[in-house]
XYZ file of C-alpha atoms in Angstrom:
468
model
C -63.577 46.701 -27.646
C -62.336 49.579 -25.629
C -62.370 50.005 -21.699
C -64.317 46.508 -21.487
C -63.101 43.691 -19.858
C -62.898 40.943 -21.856
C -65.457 38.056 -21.514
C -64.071 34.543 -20.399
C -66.198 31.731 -20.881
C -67.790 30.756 -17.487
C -68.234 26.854 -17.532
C -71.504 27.914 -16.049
C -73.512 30.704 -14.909
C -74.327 29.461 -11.426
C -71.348 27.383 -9.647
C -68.618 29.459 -7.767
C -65.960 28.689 -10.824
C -68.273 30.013 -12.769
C -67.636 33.569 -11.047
C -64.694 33.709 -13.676
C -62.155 36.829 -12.917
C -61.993 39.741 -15.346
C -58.481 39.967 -17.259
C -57.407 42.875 -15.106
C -54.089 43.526 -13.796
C -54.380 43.035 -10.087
C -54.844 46.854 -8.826
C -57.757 48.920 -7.787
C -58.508 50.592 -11.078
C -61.229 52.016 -12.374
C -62.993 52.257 -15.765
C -66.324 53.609 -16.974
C -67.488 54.307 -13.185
C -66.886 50.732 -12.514
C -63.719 49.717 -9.666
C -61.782 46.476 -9.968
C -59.540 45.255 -7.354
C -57.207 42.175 -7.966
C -59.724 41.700 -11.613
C -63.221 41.370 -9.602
C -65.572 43.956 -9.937
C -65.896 45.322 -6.679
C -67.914 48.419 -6.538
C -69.629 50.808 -8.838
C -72.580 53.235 -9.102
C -75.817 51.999 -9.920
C -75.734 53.788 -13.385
C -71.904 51.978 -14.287
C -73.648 48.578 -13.468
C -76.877 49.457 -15.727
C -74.154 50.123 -18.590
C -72.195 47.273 -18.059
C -75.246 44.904 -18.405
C -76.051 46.111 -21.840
C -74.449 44.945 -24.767
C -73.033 46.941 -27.707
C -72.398 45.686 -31.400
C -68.883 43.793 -29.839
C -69.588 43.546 -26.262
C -71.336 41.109 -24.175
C -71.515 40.933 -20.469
C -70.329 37.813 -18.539
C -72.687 35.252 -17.746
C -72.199 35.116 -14.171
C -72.028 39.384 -14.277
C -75.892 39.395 -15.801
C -76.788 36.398 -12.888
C -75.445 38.324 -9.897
C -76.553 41.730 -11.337
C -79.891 40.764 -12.071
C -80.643 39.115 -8.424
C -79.386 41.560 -6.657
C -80.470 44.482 -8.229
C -83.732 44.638 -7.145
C -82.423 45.561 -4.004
C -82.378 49.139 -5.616
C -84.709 49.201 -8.177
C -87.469 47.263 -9.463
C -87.095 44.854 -12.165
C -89.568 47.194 -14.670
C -87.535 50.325 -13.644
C -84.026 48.556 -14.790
C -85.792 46.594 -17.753
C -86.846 49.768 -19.033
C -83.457 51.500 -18.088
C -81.746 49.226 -20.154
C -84.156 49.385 -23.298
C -83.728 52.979 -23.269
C -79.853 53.120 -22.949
C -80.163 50.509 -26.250
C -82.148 52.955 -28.211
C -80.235 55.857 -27.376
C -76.782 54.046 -28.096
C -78.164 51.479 -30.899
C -80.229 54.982 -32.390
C -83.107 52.863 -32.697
C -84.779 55.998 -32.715
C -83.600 57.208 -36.434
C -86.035 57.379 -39.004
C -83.512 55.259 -40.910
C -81.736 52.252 -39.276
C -78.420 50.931 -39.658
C -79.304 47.304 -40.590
C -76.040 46.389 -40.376
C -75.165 47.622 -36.594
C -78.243 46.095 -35.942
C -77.597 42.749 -36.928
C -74.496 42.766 -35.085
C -76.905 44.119 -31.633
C -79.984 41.984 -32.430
C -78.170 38.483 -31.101
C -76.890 39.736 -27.820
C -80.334 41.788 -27.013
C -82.349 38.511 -27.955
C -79.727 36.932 -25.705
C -79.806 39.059 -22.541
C -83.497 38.838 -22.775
C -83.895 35.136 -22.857
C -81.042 34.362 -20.253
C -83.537 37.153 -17.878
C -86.921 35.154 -18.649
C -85.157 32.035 -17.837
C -83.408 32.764 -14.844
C -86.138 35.283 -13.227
C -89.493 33.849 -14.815
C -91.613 35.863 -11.895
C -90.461 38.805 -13.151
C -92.558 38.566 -15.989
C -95.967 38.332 -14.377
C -95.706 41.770 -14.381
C -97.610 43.143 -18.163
C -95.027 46.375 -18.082
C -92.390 43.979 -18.470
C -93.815 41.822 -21.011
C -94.568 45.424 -22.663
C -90.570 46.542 -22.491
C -89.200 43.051 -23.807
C -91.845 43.794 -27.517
C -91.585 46.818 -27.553
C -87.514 46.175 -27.940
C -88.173 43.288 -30.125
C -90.452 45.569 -32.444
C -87.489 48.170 -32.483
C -85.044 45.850 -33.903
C -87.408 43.305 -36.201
C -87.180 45.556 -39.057
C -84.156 44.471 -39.453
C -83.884 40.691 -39.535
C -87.171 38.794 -39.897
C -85.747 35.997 -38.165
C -85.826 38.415 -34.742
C -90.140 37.789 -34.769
C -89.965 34.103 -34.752
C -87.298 34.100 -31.525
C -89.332 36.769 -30.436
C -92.493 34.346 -30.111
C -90.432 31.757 -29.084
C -89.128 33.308 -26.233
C -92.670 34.168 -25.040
C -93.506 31.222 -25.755
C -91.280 29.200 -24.004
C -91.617 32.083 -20.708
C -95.485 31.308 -20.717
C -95.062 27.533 -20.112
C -92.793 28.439 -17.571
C -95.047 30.706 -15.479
C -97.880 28.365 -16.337
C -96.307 24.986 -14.838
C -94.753 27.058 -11.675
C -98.792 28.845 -10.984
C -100.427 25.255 -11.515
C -97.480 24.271 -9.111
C -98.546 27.044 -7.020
C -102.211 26.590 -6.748
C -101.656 22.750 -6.016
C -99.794 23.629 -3.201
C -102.261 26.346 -2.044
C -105.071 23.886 -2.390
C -103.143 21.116 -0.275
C -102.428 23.924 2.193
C -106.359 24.711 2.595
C -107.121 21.180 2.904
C -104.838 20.698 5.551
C -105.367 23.821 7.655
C -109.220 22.971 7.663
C -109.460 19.764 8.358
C -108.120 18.125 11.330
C -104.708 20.190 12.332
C -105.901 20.600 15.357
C -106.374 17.254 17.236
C -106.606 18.089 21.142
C -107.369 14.852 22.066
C -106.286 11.292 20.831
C -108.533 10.210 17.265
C -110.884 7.979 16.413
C -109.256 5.111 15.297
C -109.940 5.137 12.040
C -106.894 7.461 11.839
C -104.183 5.580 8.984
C -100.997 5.209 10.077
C -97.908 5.684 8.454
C -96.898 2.420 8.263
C -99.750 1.466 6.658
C -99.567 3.730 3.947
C -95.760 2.390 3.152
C -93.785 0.835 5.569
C -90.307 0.597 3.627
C -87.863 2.980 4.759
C -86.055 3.226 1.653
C -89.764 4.161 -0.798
C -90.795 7.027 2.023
C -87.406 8.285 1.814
C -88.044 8.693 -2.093
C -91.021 10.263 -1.732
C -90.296 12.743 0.631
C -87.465 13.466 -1.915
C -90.330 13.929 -4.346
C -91.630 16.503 -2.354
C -88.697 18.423 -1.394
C -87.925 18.739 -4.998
C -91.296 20.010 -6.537
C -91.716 22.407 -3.361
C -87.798 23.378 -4.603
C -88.380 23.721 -7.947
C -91.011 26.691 -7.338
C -88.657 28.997 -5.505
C -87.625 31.773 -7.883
C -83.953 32.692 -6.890
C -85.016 36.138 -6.595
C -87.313 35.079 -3.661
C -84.328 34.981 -1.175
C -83.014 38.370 -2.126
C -86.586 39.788 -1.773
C -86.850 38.685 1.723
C -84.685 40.805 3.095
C -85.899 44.108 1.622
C -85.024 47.148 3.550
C -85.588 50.764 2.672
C -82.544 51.682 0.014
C -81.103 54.742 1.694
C -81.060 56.554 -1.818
C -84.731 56.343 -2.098
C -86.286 57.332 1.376
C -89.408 57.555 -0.540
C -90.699 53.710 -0.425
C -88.803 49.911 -0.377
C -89.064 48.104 -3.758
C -92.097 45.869 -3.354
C -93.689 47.365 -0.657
C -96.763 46.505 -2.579
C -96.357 42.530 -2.257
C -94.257 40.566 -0.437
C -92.917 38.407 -3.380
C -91.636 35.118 -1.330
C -94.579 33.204 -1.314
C -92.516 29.411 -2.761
C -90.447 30.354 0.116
C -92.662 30.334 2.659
C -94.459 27.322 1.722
C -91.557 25.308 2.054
C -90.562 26.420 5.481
C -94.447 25.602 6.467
C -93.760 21.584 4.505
C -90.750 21.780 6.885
C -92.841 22.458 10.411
C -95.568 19.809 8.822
C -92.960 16.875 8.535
C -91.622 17.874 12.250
C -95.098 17.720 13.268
C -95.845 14.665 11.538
C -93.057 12.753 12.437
C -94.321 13.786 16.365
C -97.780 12.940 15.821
C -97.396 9.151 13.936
C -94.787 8.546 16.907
C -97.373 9.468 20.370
C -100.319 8.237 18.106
C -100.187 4.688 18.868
C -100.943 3.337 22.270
C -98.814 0.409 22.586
C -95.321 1.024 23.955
C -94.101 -1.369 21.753
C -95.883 -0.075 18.151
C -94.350 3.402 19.531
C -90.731 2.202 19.196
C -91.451 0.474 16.135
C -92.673 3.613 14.390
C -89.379 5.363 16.117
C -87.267 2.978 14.494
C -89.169 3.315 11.330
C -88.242 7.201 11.175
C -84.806 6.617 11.932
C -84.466 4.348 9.263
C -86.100 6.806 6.797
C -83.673 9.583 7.888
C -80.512 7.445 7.038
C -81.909 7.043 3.873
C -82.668 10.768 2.903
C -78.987 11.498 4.611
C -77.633 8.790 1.959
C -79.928 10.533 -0.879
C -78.576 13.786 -0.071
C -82.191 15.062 1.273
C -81.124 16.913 4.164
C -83.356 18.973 4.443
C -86.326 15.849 5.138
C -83.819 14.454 7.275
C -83.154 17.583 9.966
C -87.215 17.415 9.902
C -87.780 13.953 10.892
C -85.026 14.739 13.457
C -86.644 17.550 14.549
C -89.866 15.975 15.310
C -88.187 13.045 17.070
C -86.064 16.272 19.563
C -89.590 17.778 20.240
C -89.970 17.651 23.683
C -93.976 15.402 23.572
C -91.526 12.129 21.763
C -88.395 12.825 23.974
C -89.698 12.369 27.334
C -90.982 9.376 26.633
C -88.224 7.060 28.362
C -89.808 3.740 28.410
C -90.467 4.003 24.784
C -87.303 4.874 23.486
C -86.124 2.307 25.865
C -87.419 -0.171 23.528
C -85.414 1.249 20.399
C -81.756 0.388 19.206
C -80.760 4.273 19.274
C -76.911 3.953 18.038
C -78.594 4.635 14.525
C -80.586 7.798 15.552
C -77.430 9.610 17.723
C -75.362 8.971 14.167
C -77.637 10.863 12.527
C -77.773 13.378 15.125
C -74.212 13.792 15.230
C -74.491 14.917 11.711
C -77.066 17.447 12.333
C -75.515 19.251 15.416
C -75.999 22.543 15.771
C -72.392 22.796 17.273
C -69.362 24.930 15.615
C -72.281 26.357 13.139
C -73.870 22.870 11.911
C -70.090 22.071 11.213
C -70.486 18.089 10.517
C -73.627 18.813 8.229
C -71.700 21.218 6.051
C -69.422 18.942 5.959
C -71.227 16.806 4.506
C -73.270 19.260 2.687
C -69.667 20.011 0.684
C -69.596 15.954 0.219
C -72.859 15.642 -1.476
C -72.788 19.140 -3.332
C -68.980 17.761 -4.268
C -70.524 14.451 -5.565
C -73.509 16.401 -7.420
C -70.850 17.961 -9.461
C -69.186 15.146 -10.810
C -72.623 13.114 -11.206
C -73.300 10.973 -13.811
C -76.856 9.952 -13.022
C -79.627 12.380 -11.455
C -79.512 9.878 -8.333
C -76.093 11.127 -7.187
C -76.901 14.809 -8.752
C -79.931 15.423 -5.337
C -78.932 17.771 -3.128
C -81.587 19.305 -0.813
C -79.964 21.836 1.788
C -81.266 22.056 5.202
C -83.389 24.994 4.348
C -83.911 27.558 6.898
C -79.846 27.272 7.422
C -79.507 28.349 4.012
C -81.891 31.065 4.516
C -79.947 31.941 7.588
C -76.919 32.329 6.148
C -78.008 34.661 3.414
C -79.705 36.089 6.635
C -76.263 37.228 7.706
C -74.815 37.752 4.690
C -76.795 40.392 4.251
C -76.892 41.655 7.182
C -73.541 41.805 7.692
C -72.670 43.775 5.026
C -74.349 47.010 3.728
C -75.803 47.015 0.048
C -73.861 50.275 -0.574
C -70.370 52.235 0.695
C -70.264 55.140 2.122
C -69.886 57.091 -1.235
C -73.149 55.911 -2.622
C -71.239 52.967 -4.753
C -72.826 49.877 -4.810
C -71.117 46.985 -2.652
C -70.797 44.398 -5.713
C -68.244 42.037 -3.636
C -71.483 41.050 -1.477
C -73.283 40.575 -4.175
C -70.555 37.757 -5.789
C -71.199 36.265 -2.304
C -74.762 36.149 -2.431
C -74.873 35.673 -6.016
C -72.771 31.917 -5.316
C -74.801 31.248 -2.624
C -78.176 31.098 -4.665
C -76.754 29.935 -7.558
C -75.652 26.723 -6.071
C -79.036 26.467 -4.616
C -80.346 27.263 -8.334
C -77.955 23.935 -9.850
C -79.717 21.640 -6.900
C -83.215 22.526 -7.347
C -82.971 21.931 -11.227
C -82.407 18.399 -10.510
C -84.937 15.922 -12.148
C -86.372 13.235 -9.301
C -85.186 9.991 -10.867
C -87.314 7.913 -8.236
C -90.946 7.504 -9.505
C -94.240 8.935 -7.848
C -96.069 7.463 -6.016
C -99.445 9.579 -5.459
C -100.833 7.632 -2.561
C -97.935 8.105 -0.229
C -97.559 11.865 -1.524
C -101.573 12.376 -0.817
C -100.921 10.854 2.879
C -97.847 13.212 3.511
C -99.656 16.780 2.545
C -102.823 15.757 4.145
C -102.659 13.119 6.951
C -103.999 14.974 9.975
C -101.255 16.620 12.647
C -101.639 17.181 16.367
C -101.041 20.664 17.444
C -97.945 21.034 20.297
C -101.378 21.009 22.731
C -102.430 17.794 21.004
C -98.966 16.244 21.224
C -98.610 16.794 24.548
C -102.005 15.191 25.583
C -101.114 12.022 23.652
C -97.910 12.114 25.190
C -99.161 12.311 28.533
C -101.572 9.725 27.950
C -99.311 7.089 26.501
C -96.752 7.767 29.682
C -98.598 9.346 32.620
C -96.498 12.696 33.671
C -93.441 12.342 35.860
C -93.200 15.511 37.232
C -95.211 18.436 38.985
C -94.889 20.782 35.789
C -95.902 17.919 33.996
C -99.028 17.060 35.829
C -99.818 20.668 36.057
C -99.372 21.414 32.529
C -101.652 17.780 31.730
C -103.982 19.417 34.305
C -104.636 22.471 32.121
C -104.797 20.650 28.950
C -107.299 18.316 29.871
C-alpha cells in the first residue's frame, strides 16, 4: 500500500469525529499531487482528488474522504462527468479492457467498487435521476460480473434499493407540491376579516404539547427530502477553470430546500393570522398564550426551527402593536423563549443550546431525545458565509479541501438530524389544518389588526386609510 494514507475507521461518516486524521507526520508534505499539513488533506488538484476516491485491489478511501469529496465536488464538475471519470480511471488501472481478465485482481477490486457505488446512491440519491448515471454505475457492474456471479445480484440490489429511495422522496415531493397548489389558490390572500366559518386553531387541537408534535412531524418529513447536495448547489458560481458555463446552469437543483424555507414563512404567517383572527380581546390573548406554550414545547423537543417561527409570527409588527391584548397575557414565558432566540452575539444563546440538544442527540437512547431541527435559514446562512468566505480554489489552481472539511461537517451533522425517525404518532387532521388552513397576507394582517385595535398613530391611520 504505497504513498496511501492509511484508512482509520471513522466511527461514522457524518459527525465531526468522524473527520478522522490521516497517519501523517505533522508537516506540509505532499504525495501523489495531494498536500497534507499537520495529517489533513488540505489541498490538491482536481485530478489527485479523482484518484484518491478510487479504490485499487488494497486501497480504500476514508469514509468521511468519499462524503466531503462527493458534496463538494460538484462545485467543479458534474456528478456524470466525475462518475464517469472515475469508471474510466478503474478500467484503465483494473485493465478491464483486456480481452482476458485477471479474475483474481478482480475479486480483490469488485468489493470496494460495489462499495463506493452504494455508499454514492445512498448518500446522493438525486444524483441518480439522471439515466447517464444509472448508465455509468451498469456499465461498471457489467465490466466486473464476469468475474464473480455474486456481483449481478448486489448489482440489482443496489438499484433496487436506490429506486425505492427516489420513489418515496418524488411521492414526498409531489405531496408537498400538491399541498403547495392548494394553498397558494385558495384563500392566501384574505384582505379583509373571513366569514366565520373560518376553524380556528384551537379547535382543531388545543393541547400545547400534541401541536408541538405535529409540527415536529412536519419539520421532519419536509427534512427528510433535502438531499445534502442541495445546500452545496445553492451557491453555484461560475468555476474560474471553466469560463464556459456553471455546473447546473440547466436546473436549479434545490427545490426540498426551498420548500422548507416557504413551510417556515407559512407557520410565521399562521401563527399572525390565528392570533388578529379573533375579535375578542380576550380569545386574542388566549390564542397568544396558546402559541407560547407550543413554542416551549418544540424548544424542549429540540424543534427549533418551529419554535423561531411561531416567534417570528408573534415579532411581526400586525400582533406586536397590539398593547391591550398582550396586556392580557402572562409574558415572562414568551421573553424566555425570546431570550433564547436573540439575534445578539450571532444567535449566541440558541447555539448554545443548539450544541445542548445536538450534544444530547448523540448520546440518545430513544428517537425522542435523538430530534434535532436547526433553525433553518441560520444554517443556510452560515454555509452562506462559509462559502463565501473562502474561495473553492488557491491561487495555483489547487483545490481548497480545508473548506470543504468545514462544509463537509456542517451538512453532515444536518444529514445525522434529519435521519431521525418521528417517534410521536400522526395525526392527519391537525397536519391537513397546518398545510392548508387559510393565511392573511401582511395587507390582510394589518387590516385585522387595525380592526381589532383601532390605529394609534397618523402612519397608522394613514396606512388603514389605504388599505381599506
Amino acid at each position: 500500500q504505497e504513498g496511501m494514507p492509511q484508512t482509520l475507521r471513522s466511527t461514522s461518516m457524518f459527525t465531526p469525529c468522524g473527520f478522522s486524521p490521516h497517519l501523517h507526520p505533522s508537516k506540509e508534505d505532499e504525495q501523489g499531487g495531494l498536500i497534507f499539513q499537520d495529517g489533513n488533506l488540505t489541498s490538491a488538484s482536481l485530478d489527485a482528488l479523482i484518484q484518491h476516491l478510487i479504490p485499487t485491489t488494497d486501497y480504500y478511501p476514508e469514509k468521511a474522504y468519499i462524503f466531503t469529496f462527493l458534496l463538494s465536488s460538484r462545485l467543479f464538475i458534474e456528478p456524470h462527468e466525475l462518475l464517469s471519470r472515475v469508471c474510466h480511471k478503474c478500467i484503465e488501472q483494473q485493465r478491464l479492457d483486456d480481452p482476458v481478465l485477471d479474475k483474481a485482481r478482480i475479486r480483490k477490486f469488485g468489493p470496494k467498487i460495489l462499495q463506493l457505488l452504494t455508499e454514492w446512491t445512498e448518500t446522493f440519491p438525486y444524483d441518480f435521476q439522471e439515466e447517464r448515471m444509472i448508465g455509468h454505475l451498469k456499465d461498471m457492474i457489467h465490466r466486473i460480473a464476469p468475474c464473480d456471479e455474486a456481483y449481478w445480484k448486489k448489482m440489482n440490489q443496489l438499484l433496487q434499493t436506490l429506486n425505492q429511495k427516489l420513489a418515496t422522496l418524488s411521492h414526498g415531493q409531489e405531496g408537498i407540491v400538491k399541498i403547495s397548489a392548494a394553498v397558494s389558490d385558495k384563500l392566501v390572500a384574505f384582505k379583509n376579516k373571513p366569514p366565520s366559518i373560518q376553524r380556528e386553531i384551537l379547535s382543531v387541537c388545543s393541547d400545547p404539547y400534541t401541536l408541538a408534535q405535529q409540527l415536529t412531524h412536519v419539520e421532519l418529513e419536509r427534512l427528510s427530502h433535502i438531499g445534502p447536495e442541495e445546500f452545496v448547489q445553492a451557491f453555484v458560481h461560475k468555476d474560474a477553470l471553466d469560463g464556459t458555463k456553471t455546473c447546473f446552469s440547466e436546473q436549479k437543483k434545490t427545490s426540498n430546500l426551498e420548500a422548507y424555507v416557504k413551510w417556515f414563512n407559512r407557520l410565521c404567517y399562521l401563527v399572525a393570522t390565528e392570533i388578529c383572527m379573533p375579535a375578542k380581546k380576550k380569545q386574542r390573548a388566549q390564542v397568544i398564550e396558546f402559541f407560547i406554550d407550543v413554542a416551549r414545547e418544540c424548544f424542549n423537543i429540540g424543534n427549533f426551527n418551529s419554535l423561531m417561527a411561531i416567534i417570528s409570527g408573534m415579532n411581526m409588527s400586525p400582533v406586536s402593536r397590539l398593547k391591550k391584548t398582550w396586556s392580557k397575557v402572562k409574558t415572562a414565558k414568551f421573553f424566555i423563549l425570546e431570550h433564547q432566540m436573540d439575534p445578539t452575539g450571532n444567535f449566541y444563546n440558541y447555539r448554545t443550546a443548539l450544541r445542548g440538544a445536538a450534544h444530547r442527540s448523540l448520546t440518545a437512547h430513544s428517537n425522542r431525545e435523538k430530534i434535532v431541527i436547526p433553525f433553518f435559514s441560520l444554517l443556510i446562512k452560515d454555509i452562506y458565509f462559509l462559502n463565501e468566505g473562502c474561495a473553492n480554489r488557491l491561487p495555483n489552481g489547487h483545490v481548497n479541501f480545508e473548506k470543504f472539511l468545514e462544509l463537509a461537517k456542517q451538512v453532515g451533522e444536518f444529514i445525522t438530524w434529519k435521519q431521525v425517525e418521528c417517534p410521536f404518532e400522526q395525526d392527519a387532521n391537525i397536519i391537513h389544518y397546518l398545510h392548508t388552513a387559510p393565511i392573511f397576507t401582511e395587507d390582510g394582517l394589518y387590516l385585522a389588526s387595525y380592526e381589532s385595535e383601532s390605529p394609534e398613530n397618523q402612519t397608522e391611520k394613514d396606512r388603514w386609510k389605504s388599505l381599506r
